[in-house]
C-alpha atoms as a PDB file:
ATOM      1  CA  UNK A   1     -31.790 -30.491  40.141  1.00  0.00           C
ATOM      2  CA  UNK A   2     -33.359 -27.406  38.635  1.00  0.00           C
ATOM      3  CA  UNK A   3     -36.118 -27.023  36.016  1.00  0.00           C
ATOM      4  CA  UNK A   4     -34.801 -28.875  32.987  1.00  0.00           C
ATOM      5  CA  UNK A   5     -31.320 -29.622  34.345  1.00  0.00           C
ATOM      6  CA  UNK A   6     -29.512 -31.670  36.949  1.00  0.00           C
ATOM      7  CA  UNK A   7     -25.996 -32.414  38.171  1.00  0.00           C
ATOM      8  CA  UNK A   8     -24.833 -35.787  39.446  1.00  0.00           C
ATOM      9  CA  UNK A   9     -21.455 -36.370  41.081  1.00  0.00           C
ATOM     10  CA  UNK A  10     -19.826 -39.264  42.842  1.00  0.00           C
ATOM     11  CA  UNK A  11     -16.947 -41.676  43.368  1.00  0.00           C
ATOM     12  CA  UNK A  12     -16.452 -45.069  41.759  1.00  0.00           C
ATOM     13  CA  UNK A  13     -14.003 -47.711  42.986  1.00  0.00           C
ATOM     14  CA  UNK A  14     -12.782 -50.174  40.377  1.00  0.00           C
ATOM     15  CA  UNK A  15     -10.983 -53.359  41.390  1.00  0.00           C
ATOM     16  CA  UNK A  16      -9.913 -56.180  39.156  1.00  0.00           C
ATOM     17  CA  UNK A  17      -7.102 -57.810  37.247  1.00  0.00           C
ATOM     18  CA  UNK A  18      -5.387 -56.689  34.075  1.00  0.00           C
ATOM     19  CA  UNK A  19      -3.022 -59.116  32.381  1.00  0.00           C
ATOM     20  CA  UNK A  20      -3.115 -61.190  35.565  1.00  0.00           C
ATOM     21  CA  UNK A  21      -2.096 -58.303  37.843  1.00  0.00           C
ATOM     22  CA  UNK A  22      -4.517 -56.830  40.409  1.00  0.00           C
ATOM     23  CA  UNK A  23      -5.399 -53.139  40.236  1.00  0.00           C
ATOM     24  CA  UNK A  24      -7.498 -50.663  42.182  1.00  0.00           C
ATOM     25  CA  UNK A  25      -8.569 -47.240  40.906  1.00  0.00           C
ATOM     26  CA  UNK A  26     -10.832 -44.553  42.381  1.00  0.00           C
ATOM     27  CA  UNK A  27     -12.545 -42.176  39.929  1.00  0.00           C
ATOM     28  CA  UNK A  28     -14.392 -38.951  40.787  1.00  0.00           C
ATOM     29  CA  UNK A  29     -17.039 -37.952  38.240  1.00  0.00           C
ATOM     30  CA  UNK A  30     -19.621 -35.298  37.471  1.00  0.00           C
ATOM     31  CA  UNK A  31     -22.429 -35.468  34.899  1.00  0.00           C
ATOM     32  CA  UNK A  32     -24.576 -32.547  33.767  1.00  0.00           C
ATOM     33  CA  UNK A  33     -27.996 -33.552  32.445  1.00  0.00           C
ATOM     34  CA  UNK A  34     -30.727 -31.683  30.581  1.00  0.00           C
ATOM     35  CA  UNK A  35     -34.299 -32.573  29.851  1.00  0.00           C
ATOM     36  CA  UNK A  36     -35.198 -32.137  26.183  1.00  0.00           C
ATOM     37  CA  UNK A  37     -38.454 -33.270  24.563  1.00  0.00           C
ATOM     38  CA  UNK A  38     -39.390 -35.109  27.764  1.00  0.00           C
ATOM     39  CA  UNK A  39     -36.170 -37.171  27.875  1.00  0.00           C
ATOM     40  CA  UNK A  40     -33.060 -36.762  30.034  1.00  0.00           C
ATOM     41  CA  UNK A  41     -29.702 -36.667  28.265  1.00  0.00           C
ATOM     42  CA  UNK A  42     -26.136 -36.164  29.459  1.00  0.00           C
ATOM     43  CA  UNK A  43     -24.608 -33.007  27.987  1.00  0.00           C
ATOM     44  CA  UNK A  44     -21.290 -33.047  29.851  1.00  0.00           C
ATOM     45  CA  UNK A  45     -19.221 -35.607  31.763  1.00  0.00           C
ATOM     46  CA  UNK A  46     -15.915 -35.182  33.531  1.00  0.00           C
ATOM     47  CA  UNK A  47     -14.009 -37.968  35.246  1.00  0.00           C
ATOM     48  CA  UNK A  48     -10.654 -37.860  36.999  1.00  0.00           C
ATOM     49  CA  UNK A  49      -8.569 -40.380  38.878  1.00  0.00           C
ATOM     50  CA  UNK A  50      -8.315 -39.650  42.594  1.00  0.00           C
ATOM     51  CA  UNK A  51      -4.698 -39.863  43.783  1.00  0.00           C
END
């Protein structure tokens, strides 16, 4: 975090069923936030599947 900006990154594991078949996916993400008029808003997001 810095002044009026912040970066958040992490991993998300999704598990479930699609059309009756189980699946599992891991996604790596990064969000860039900025504070404008006293409110935080996301200005950039990137997400990619982890092999």
